[in-house]
PDB file of C-alpha atoms in Angstrom:
ATOM      1  CA  MET A   1     127.821 117.111  86.622  1.00 51.00           C
ATOM      2  CA  ASN A   2     128.011 113.715  88.241  1.00 57.00           C
ATOM      3  CA  ASN A   3     124.248 113.326  87.972  1.00 59.00           C
ATOM      4  CA  LEU A   4     124.411 114.112  84.248  1.00 56.00           C
ATOM      5  CA  MET A   5     127.115 111.562  83.756  1.00 61.00           C
ATOM      6  CA  GLN A   6     125.030 108.977  85.645  1.00 61.00           C
ATOM      7  CA  MET A   7     122.034 109.822  83.441  1.00 58.00           C
ATOM      8  CA  PHE A   8     124.102 109.353  80.311  1.00 59.00           C
ATOM      9  CA  GLY A   9     125.293 106.027  81.687  1.00 59.00           C
ATOM     10  CA  ALA A  10     121.730 104.996  82.391  1.00 58.00           C
ATOM     11  CA  ILE A  11     120.607 105.792  78.896  1.00 59.00           C
ATOM     12  CA  LYS A  12     123.509 103.929  77.365  1.00 65.00           C
ATOM     13  CA  ASN A  13     123.235 100.860  79.553  1.00 73.00           C
ATOM     14  CA  PRO A  14     120.004 100.725  81.478  1.00 70.00           C
ATOM     15  CA  GLN A  15     120.540  97.244  82.831  1.00 74.00           C
ATOM     16  CA  GLN A  16     123.859  98.137  84.376  1.00 75.00           C
ATOM     17  CA  PHE A  17     122.381 101.303  85.756  1.00 72.00           C
ATOM     18  CA  LEU A  18     119.506  99.305  87.246  1.00 74.00           C
ATOM     19  CA  GLN A  19     121.895  96.837  88.826  1.00 75.00           C
ATOM     20  CA  GLN A  20     123.959  99.663  90.360  1.00 76.00           C
ATOM     21  CA  ALA A  21     120.854 101.319  91.666  1.00 73.00           C
ATOM     22  CA  MET A  22     119.630  98.080  93.292  1.00 74.00           C
ATOM     23  CA  ASN A  23     122.958  97.665  94.985  1.00 77.00           C
ATOM     24  CA  ASN A  24     122.864 101.208  96.320  1.00 77.00           C
ATOM     25  CA  SER A  25     121.728 100.972  99.910  1.00 76.00           C
ATOM     26  CA  GLN A  26     120.690 104.601 100.040  1.00 77.00           C
ATOM     27  CA  ILE A  27     118.334 104.150  97.164  1.00 78.00           C
ATOM     28  CA  MET A  28     116.918 100.915  98.529  1.00 81.00           C
ATOM     29  CA  LYS A  29     116.123 102.531 101.871  1.00 84.00           C
ATOM     30  CA  ASN A  30     113.743 104.906 100.094  1.00 87.00           C
ATOM     31  CA  PRO A  31     110.494 102.963  99.647  1.00 88.00           C
ATOM     32  CA  MET A  32     109.422 105.127  96.704  1.00 90.00           C
ATOM     33  CA  ALA A  33     112.688 104.724  94.803  1.00 89.00           C
ATOM     34  CA  LYS A  34     112.696 100.986  95.565  1.00 89.00           C
ATOM     35  CA  ASN A  35     109.151 100.615  94.277  1.00 90.00           C
ATOM     36  CA  ALA A  36     110.032 102.558  91.122  1.00 90.00           C
ATOM     37  CA  LEU A  37     113.031 100.362  90.415  1.00 89.00           C
ATOM     38  CA  GLU A  38     111.023  97.189  91.002  1.00 89.00           C
ATOM     39  CA  MET A  39     108.261  98.340  88.691  1.00 91.00           C
ATOM     40  CA  TYR A  40     110.832  99.177  85.980  1.00 88.00           C
ATOM     41  CA  GLN A  41     112.458  95.803  86.450  1.00 86.00           C
ATOM     42  CA  GLN A  42     109.077  94.059  86.103  1.00 90.00           C
ATOM     43  CA  GLY A  43     108.335  96.097  82.999  1.00 90.00           C
ATOM     44  CA  ASN A  44     105.509  98.017  84.601  1.00 91.00           C
ATOM     45  CA  ILE A  45     106.125 101.269  82.718  1.00 90.00           C
ATOM     46  CA  GLU A  46     102.575 102.503  83.370  1.00 93.00           C
ATOM     47  CA  GLY A  47     103.240 102.277  87.134  1.00 93.00           C
ATOM     48  CA  VAL A  48     106.470 104.233  86.789  1.00 91.00           C
ATOM     49  CA  LYS A  49     104.646 106.814  84.703  1.00 91.00           C
ATOM     50  CA  ASN A  50     101.902 107.154  87.352  1.00 93.00           C
ATOM     51  CA  LEU A  51     104.512 107.539  90.042  1.00 93.00           C
ATOM     52  CA  ALA A  52     106.216 110.325  88.098  1.00 91.00           C
ATOM     53  CA  GLU A  53     102.925 112.071  87.512  1.00 92.00           C
ATOM     54  CA  ASN A  54     101.995 111.851  91.233  1.00 93.00           C
ATOM     55  CA  LEU A  55     105.380 113.259  92.187  1.00 91.00           C
ATOM     56  CA  CYS A  56     105.014 116.138  89.772  1.00 91.00           C
ATOM     57  CA  LYS A  57     101.586 116.906  91.205  1.00 90.00           C
ATOM     58  CA  GLU A  58     103.019 116.986  94.724  1.00 89.00           C
ATOM     59  CA  LYS A  59     105.695 119.358  93.551  1.00 87.00           C
ATOM     60  CA  HIS A  60     103.089 121.536  91.861  1.00 86.00           C
ATOM     61  CA  THR A  61     104.406 120.955  88.350  1.00 88.00           C
ATOM     62  CA  THR A  62     103.757 118.638  85.403  1.00 88.00           C
ATOM     63  CA  VAL A  63     105.772 115.959  83.634  1.00 86.00           C
ATOM     64  CA  ASP A  64     105.956 118.089  80.537  1.00 88.00           C
ATOM     65  CA  GLU A  65     107.380 121.045  82.463  1.00 88.00           C
ATOM     66  CA  VAL A  66     110.064 118.848  84.049  1.00 86.00           C
ATOM     67  CA  LYS A  67     110.905 117.368  80.632  1.00 86.00           C
ATOM     68  CA  SER A  68     111.236 120.795  79.057  1.00 89.00           C
ATOM     69  CA  ASN A  69     113.397 121.990  81.953  1.00 86.00           C
ATOM     70  CA  ILE A  70     115.777 119.042  81.478  1.00 83.00           C
ATOM     71  CA  LEU A  71     115.894 119.525  77.709  1.00 85.00           C
ATOM     72  CA  SER A  72     116.543 123.242  78.101  1.00 87.00           C
ATOM     73  CA  GLN A  73     119.639 122.437  80.100  1.00 82.00           C
ATOM     74  CA  PHE A  74     120.948 120.618  77.044  1.00 79.00           C
ATOM     75  CA  GLY A  75     120.046 123.535  74.827  1.00 79.00           C
ATOM     76  CA  MET A  76     117.143 121.727  73.175  1.00 71.00           C
TER      77      MET A  76
ATOM     78  CA  MET B   1     164.767  69.727 161.507  1.00 55.00           C
ATOM     79  CA  GLN B   2     163.653  70.994 158.278  1.00 56.00           C
ATOM     80  CA  PRO B   3     161.362  74.025 158.423  1.00 56.00           C
ATOM     81  CA  TYR B   4     159.206  72.587 155.645  1.00 53.00           C
ATOM     82  CA  PRO B   5     159.345  68.827 155.917  1.00 57.00           C
ATOM     83  CA  ASN B   6     156.974  68.483 153.018  1.00 61.00           C
ATOM     84  CA  PRO B   7     158.682  69.865 149.920  1.00 58.00           C
ATOM     85  CA  ASN B   8     155.224  70.151 148.336  1.00 58.00           C
ATOM     86  CA  TYR B   9     153.932  72.148 151.269  1.00 53.00           C
ATOM     87  CA  PHE B  10     153.872  75.341 149.276  1.00 52.00           C
ATOM     88  CA  MET B  11     152.438  73.672 146.243  1.00 53.00           C
ATOM     89  CA  GLN B  12     149.561  72.244 148.191  1.00 53.00           C
ATOM     90  CA  TYR B  13     148.178  75.696 148.975  1.00 53.00           C
ATOM     91  CA  GLN B  14     148.509  77.057 145.570  1.00 55.00           C
ATOM     92  CA  GLN B  15     145.427  77.789 143.492  1.00 52.00           C
ATOM     93  CA  PRO B  16     144.227  74.716 141.702  1.00 54.00           C
ATOM     94  CA  GLN B  17     144.896  74.555 137.977  1.00 55.00           C
ATOM     95  CA  TYR B  18     141.217  74.545 136.881  1.00 58.00           C
ATOM     96  CA  GLN B  19     139.303  77.791 136.810  1.00 60.00           C
ATOM     97  CA  GLN B  20     136.842  78.139 139.617  1.00 64.00           C
ATOM     98  CA  PRO B  21     133.614  79.802 138.625  1.00 67.00           C
ATOM     99  CA  ASN B  22     133.715  83.354 139.829  1.00 77.00           C
ATOM    100  CA  PRO B  23     130.130  84.526 140.305  1.00 78.00           C
ATOM    101  CA  TYR B  24     131.162  88.138 140.387  1.00 79.00           C
ATOM    102  CA  MET B  25     132.903  87.910 137.001  1.00 83.00           C
ATOM    103  CA  GLN B  26     130.017  86.023 135.536  1.00 80.00           C
ATOM    104  CA  ARG B  27     127.644  88.744 136.704  1.00 83.00           C
ATOM    105  CA  MET B  28     129.851  91.433 135.224  1.00 83.00           C
ATOM    106  CA  GLU B  29     129.891  89.649 131.876  1.00 82.00           C
ATOM    107  CA  GLN B  30     126.160  89.348 131.914  1.00 80.00           C
ATOM    108  CA  LEU B  31     125.799  93.070 132.659  1.00 78.00           C
ATOM    109  CA  GLN B  32     128.152  93.987 129.887  1.00 78.00           C
ATOM    110  CA  GLN B  33     126.228  91.841 127.417  1.00 77.00           C
ATOM    111  CA  PHE B  34     122.984  93.392 128.543  1.00 73.00           C
ATOM    112  CA  GLN B  35     124.464  96.886 128.047  1.00 74.00           C
ATOM    113  CA  GLN B  36     125.495  95.987 124.521  1.00 72.00           C
ATOM    114  CA  THR B  37     122.014  94.822 123.670  1.00 68.00           C
ATOM    115  CA  LEU B  38     120.622  98.062 125.054  1.00 65.00           C
ATOM    116  CA  GLN B  39     122.958 100.141 122.926  1.00 62.00           C
ATOM    117  CA  ALA B  40     122.093  98.396 119.660  1.00 57.00           C
ATOM    118  CA  PRO B  41     118.397  99.391 119.501  1.00 53.00           C
ATOM    119  CA  VAL B  42     119.208 102.956 120.581  1.00 50.00           C
ATOM    120  CA  GLN B  43     121.555 103.321 117.644  1.00 50.00           C
ATOM    121  CA  ASN B  44     118.908 102.047 115.234  1.00 53.00           C
ATOM    122  CA  GLN B  45     116.257 104.481 116.541  1.00 56.00           C
ATOM    123  CA  GLN B  46     115.888 107.619 114.558  1.00 57.00           C
ATOM    124  CA  MET B  47     114.997 110.922 116.075  1.00 61.00           C
ATOM    125  CA  PRO B  48     111.579 112.084 114.859  1.00 65.00           C
ATOM    126  CA  THR B  49     111.856 114.579 112.007  1.00 77.00           C
ATOM    127  CA  ILE B  50     109.994 117.715 112.958  1.00 78.00           C
ATOM    128  CA  GLY B  51     108.719 119.709 110.011  1.00 82.00           C
ATOM    129  CA  LYS B  52     107.600 122.903 111.636  1.00 90.00           C
ATOM    130  CA  ILE B  53     104.835 124.236 113.915  1.00 94.00           C
ATOM    131  CA  VAL B  54     101.760 125.092 111.902  1.00 95.00           C
ATOM    132  CA  GLU B  55      98.518 126.985 112.389  1.00 95.00           C
ATOM    133  CA  SER B  56      96.324 124.591 110.424  1.00 94.00           C
ATOM    134  CA  ILE B  57      96.342 121.508 108.219  1.00 95.00           C
ATOM    135  CA  ASP B  58      96.217 123.681 105.103  1.00 94.00           C
ATOM    136  CA  ILE B  59      99.763 124.726 105.688  1.00 94.00           C
ATOM    137  CA  VAL B  60     100.846 121.113 105.932  1.00 94.00           C
ATOM    138  CA  LYS B  61      99.178 120.392 102.557  1.00 93.00           C
ATOM    139  CA  VAL B  62     101.226 123.030 100.783  1.00 91.00           C
ATOM    140  CA  THR B  63     104.484 122.311 102.609  1.00 91.00           C
ATOM    141  CA  ASP B  64     107.091 120.372 100.603  1.00 90.00           C
ATOM    142  CA  ILE B  65     108.883 117.539 102.309  1.00 91.00           C
ATOM    143  CA  PRO B  66     111.881 115.546 101.154  1.00 90.00           C
ATOM    144  CA  MET B  67     111.196 112.423  99.118  1.00 88.00           C
ATOM    145  CA  ASP B  68     113.144 110.176 101.461  1.00 86.00           C
ATOM    146  CA  GLY B  69     110.099 108.310 102.695  1.00 87.00           C
ATOM    147  CA  ASN B  70     110.545 109.547 106.266  1.00 90.00           C
ATOM    148  CA  MET B  71     107.540 110.766 108.259  1.00 92.00           C
ATOM    149  CA  TYR B  72     107.614 114.488 109.069  1.00 95.00           C
ATOM    150  CA  TYR B  73     105.782 115.866 112.087  1.00 95.00           C
ATOM    151  CA  PHE B  74     103.884 119.142 112.132  1.00 95.00           C
ATOM    152  CA  PRO B  75     102.612 120.074 115.589  1.00 95.00           C
ATOM    153  CA  LYS B  76      99.737 122.478 115.672  1.00 95.00           C
ATOM    154  CA  ALA B  77     100.503 125.774 117.365  1.00 94.00           C
ATOM    155  CA  ASP B  78      97.741 125.452 119.991  1.00 92.00           C
ATOM    156  CA  GLY B  79      98.872 121.933 120.830  1.00 91.00           C
ATOM    157  CA  THR B  80      95.576 120.241 120.052  1.00 93.00           C
ATOM    158  CA  GLU B  81      96.738 118.202 117.089  1.00 95.00           C
ATOM    159  CA  ILE B  82      99.833 116.769 115.409  1.00 95.00           C
ATOM    160  CA  TYR B  83      99.914 116.311 111.662  1.00 95.00           C
ATOM    161  CA  THR B  84     102.300 113.947 109.887  1.00 95.00           C
ATOM    162  CA  LYS B  85     103.172 113.926 106.191  1.00 95.00           C
ATOM    163  CA  GLN B  86     104.944 111.191 104.353  1.00 93.00           C
ATOM    164  CA  PHE B  87     105.614 110.172 100.723  1.00 92.00           C
ATOM    165  CA  GLY B  88     104.071 106.808  99.851  1.00 91.00           C
ATOM    166  CA  MET B  89     105.392 104.198  97.409  1.00 90.00           C
ATOM    167  CA  ASP B  90     103.094 105.572  94.709  1.00 90.00           C
ATOM    168  CA  GLY B  91     104.579 109.068  94.849  1.00 91.00           C
ATOM    169  CA  LYS B  92     101.589 110.573  96.633  1.00 92.00           C
ATOM    170  CA  THR B  93     101.796 112.133 100.100  1.00 93.00           C
ATOM    171  CA  ARG B  94      99.670 111.027 102.995  1.00 94.00           C
ATOM    172  CA  ILE B  95      98.679 113.379 105.813  1.00 95.00           C
ATOM    173  CA  LEU B  96      97.608 111.887 109.172  1.00 96.00           C
ATOM    174  CA  THR B  97      96.116 113.797 112.097  1.00 96.00           C
ATOM    175  CA  PHE B  98      96.794 112.766 115.637  1.00 96.00           C
ATOM    176  CA  LYS B  99      94.670 114.042 118.473  1.00 94.00           C
ATOM    177  CA  PRO B 100      95.302 113.568 122.233  1.00 91.00           C
ATOM    178  CA  VAL B 101      93.214 111.133 124.192  1.00 89.00           C
ATOM    179  CA  LEU B 102      92.340 111.814 127.839  1.00 78.00           C
ATOM    180  CA  GLU B 103      93.468 109.076 130.225  1.00 77.00           C
ATOM    181  CA  ASP B 104      90.320 108.964 132.405  1.00 68.00           C
ATOM    182  CA  GLU B 105      87.838 108.850 129.587  1.00 57.00           C
ATOM    183  CA  PRO B 106      89.393 107.400 126.436  1.00 54.00           C
ATOM    184  CA  ASN B 107      86.363 108.206 124.259  1.00 57.00           C
ATOM    185  CA  ASN B 108      86.450 111.915 125.096  1.00 54.00           C
ATOM    186  CA  LEU B 109      88.299 114.426 123.000  1.00 54.00           C
ATOM    187  CA  PRO B 110      89.680 117.536 124.550  1.00 54.00           C
ATOM    188  CA  LEU B 111      87.265 120.438 124.887  1.00 52.00           C
ATOM    189  CA  GLU B 112      87.521 123.100 122.248  1.00 52.00           C
ATOM    190  CA  GLY B 113      87.823 126.655 123.553  1.00 51.00           C
ATOM    191  CA  LYS B 114      84.759 128.179 121.950  1.00 50.00           C
ATOM    192  CA  ASN B 115      82.346 125.304 122.483  1.00 54.00           C
ATOM    193  CA  TYR B 116      83.234 124.851 126.134  1.00 51.00           C
ATOM    194  CA  GLN B 117      80.215 123.827 128.209  1.00 58.00           C
ATOM    195  CA  ILE B 118      79.722 122.852 131.816  1.00 63.00           C
ATOM    196  CA  CYS B 119      77.721 119.641 132.164  1.00 64.00           C
ATOM    197  CA  LEU B 120      76.085 118.528 135.397  1.00 69.00           C
ATOM    198  CA  SER B 121      75.087 115.053 136.401  1.00 75.00           C
ATOM    199  CA  ASP B 122      71.350 114.139 136.428  1.00 77.00           C
ATOM    200  CA  GLU B 123      71.206 114.080 140.216  1.00 79.00           C
ATOM    201  CA  ALA B 124      72.742 117.544 140.561  1.00 81.00           C
ATOM    202  CA  THR B 125      70.335 118.885 137.910  1.00 82.00           C
ATOM    203  CA  GLU B 126      67.352 117.380 139.763  1.00 84.00           C
ATOM    204  CA  ALA B 127      68.428 118.909 143.080  1.00 85.00           C
ATOM    205  CA  PHE B 128      68.858 122.338 141.482  1.00 86.00           C
ATOM    206  CA  MET B 129      65.423 122.119 139.803  1.00 88.00           C
ATOM    207  CA  LYS B 130      63.787 121.225 143.135  1.00 88.00           C
ATOM    208  CA  GLN B 131      65.296 124.238 144.786  1.00 89.00           C
ATOM    209  CA  PHE B 132      64.132 126.470 141.876  1.00 88.00           C
ATOM    210  CA  GLU B 133      60.596 125.100 142.234  1.00 90.00           C
ATOM    211  CA  GLU B 134      60.510 125.805 145.984  1.00 91.00           C
ATOM    212  CA  LEU B 135      61.814 129.317 145.435  1.00 91.00           C
ATOM    213  CA  LYS B 136      59.227 129.912 142.748  1.00 91.00           C
ATOM    214  CA  GLU B 137      56.418 128.757 145.000  1.00 91.00           C
ATOM    215  CA  ARG B 138      57.553 131.013 147.812  1.00 92.00           C
ATOM    216  CA  LEU B 139      57.759 133.957 145.490  1.00 92.00           C
ATOM    217  CA  ASP B 140      54.310 133.266 144.134  1.00 91.00           C
ATOM    218  CA  GLY B 141      52.979 133.078 147.702  1.00 92.00           C
ATOM    219  CA  ILE B 142      54.629 136.403 148.619  1.00 91.00           C
ATOM    220  CA  GLU B 143      53.275 138.008 145.468  1.00 90.00           C
ATOM    221  CA  LYS B 144      49.747 136.868 146.252  1.00 90.00           C
ATOM    222  CA  SER B 145      49.875 138.052 149.832  1.00 91.00           C
ATOM    223  CA  MET B 146      51.164 141.419 148.662  1.00 90.00           C
ATOM    224  CA  THR B 147      48.403 141.807 146.103  1.00 88.00           C
ATOM    225  CA  LYS B 148      45.772 140.895 148.741  1.00 86.00           C
ATOM    226  CA  SER B 149      47.153 143.393 151.251  1.00 84.00           C
ATOM    227  CA  MET B 150      47.312 146.042 148.496  1.00 82.00           C
ATOM    228  CA  SER B 151      43.720 145.461 147.572  1.00 78.00           C
ATOM    229  CA  LYS B 152      42.634 145.654 151.245  1.00 74.00           C
ATOM    230  CA  THR B 153      44.397 148.962 151.752  1.00 73.00           C
ATOM    231  CA  THR B 154      42.843 150.394 148.626  1.00 70.00           C
ATOM    232  CA  LYS B 155      39.360 149.249 149.776  1.00 68.00           C
ATOM    233  CA  SER B 156      39.849 150.753 153.219  1.00 68.00           C
ATOM    234  CA  THR B 157      41.045 154.085 151.835  1.00 69.00           C
ATOM    235  CA  ALA B 158      38.027 154.136 149.443  1.00 66.00           C
ATOM    236  CA  LYS B 159      35.627 153.525 152.415  1.00 67.00           C
ATOM    237  CA  LYS B 160      37.267 156.319 154.434  1.00 66.00           C
ATOM    238  CA  GLU B 161      36.846 158.748 151.606  1.00 67.00           C
ATOM    239  CA  VAL B 162      33.171 157.844 151.182  1.00 66.00           C
ATOM    240  CA  SER B 163      32.493 158.317 154.928  1.00 65.00           C
ATOM    241  CA  GLU B 164      34.290 161.700 155.015  1.00 62.00           C
ATOM    242  CA  ASP B 165      32.276 162.918 152.049  1.00 60.00           C
ATOM    243  CA  GLU B 166      29.055 161.986 153.874  1.00 54.00           C
TER     244      GLU B 166
END
């Protein structure tokens, strides 16, 4: 539930969400998360997309599957 | 007669006001500081995260690891290799293979069970070959002498037979 609320907050105010994430030491310790945030901050959406695709490959799934899973949780 | 003519007699033998350097205390302080510095790096060190013991690298490839960026270790069951798997910044995993190195000969890898061979030095090989040659020559000589003696006995028996028939 908390994660969903955080997601809603991120969608509503991405800059604030980004700032909070950058201040979170746990997130910044993770090199992958740190890289993703930095790329997003720099506007490198292609890089973030590639990272997401690579992660999905490692988890033996696809971006579309993950997206449909999330949407199904909202009844869409 | 006053027992203590000098009223400051007692005062004279009191400890002086300034702090004398106590080498023992100084040494204790140094040791305590040293111990504190030792403790700090130990706290920062992380224990290695062991994934699990695996039979081959294929199992490492299909094993999921957390996306925390830590390196996970997968020792091989026979102890010949250690695999590590780690998420990179790009979201891809990287698998490394570590093999042991022998201390005496750093370029040598440990012998694999099935391909185990005994290797001799050149000098040892030469000595063995010499011995084999000598043995071979002796055997040839014995064989020749035996064939000669066999042929002699067959000739002598043939002569006897001929003389008996006559």
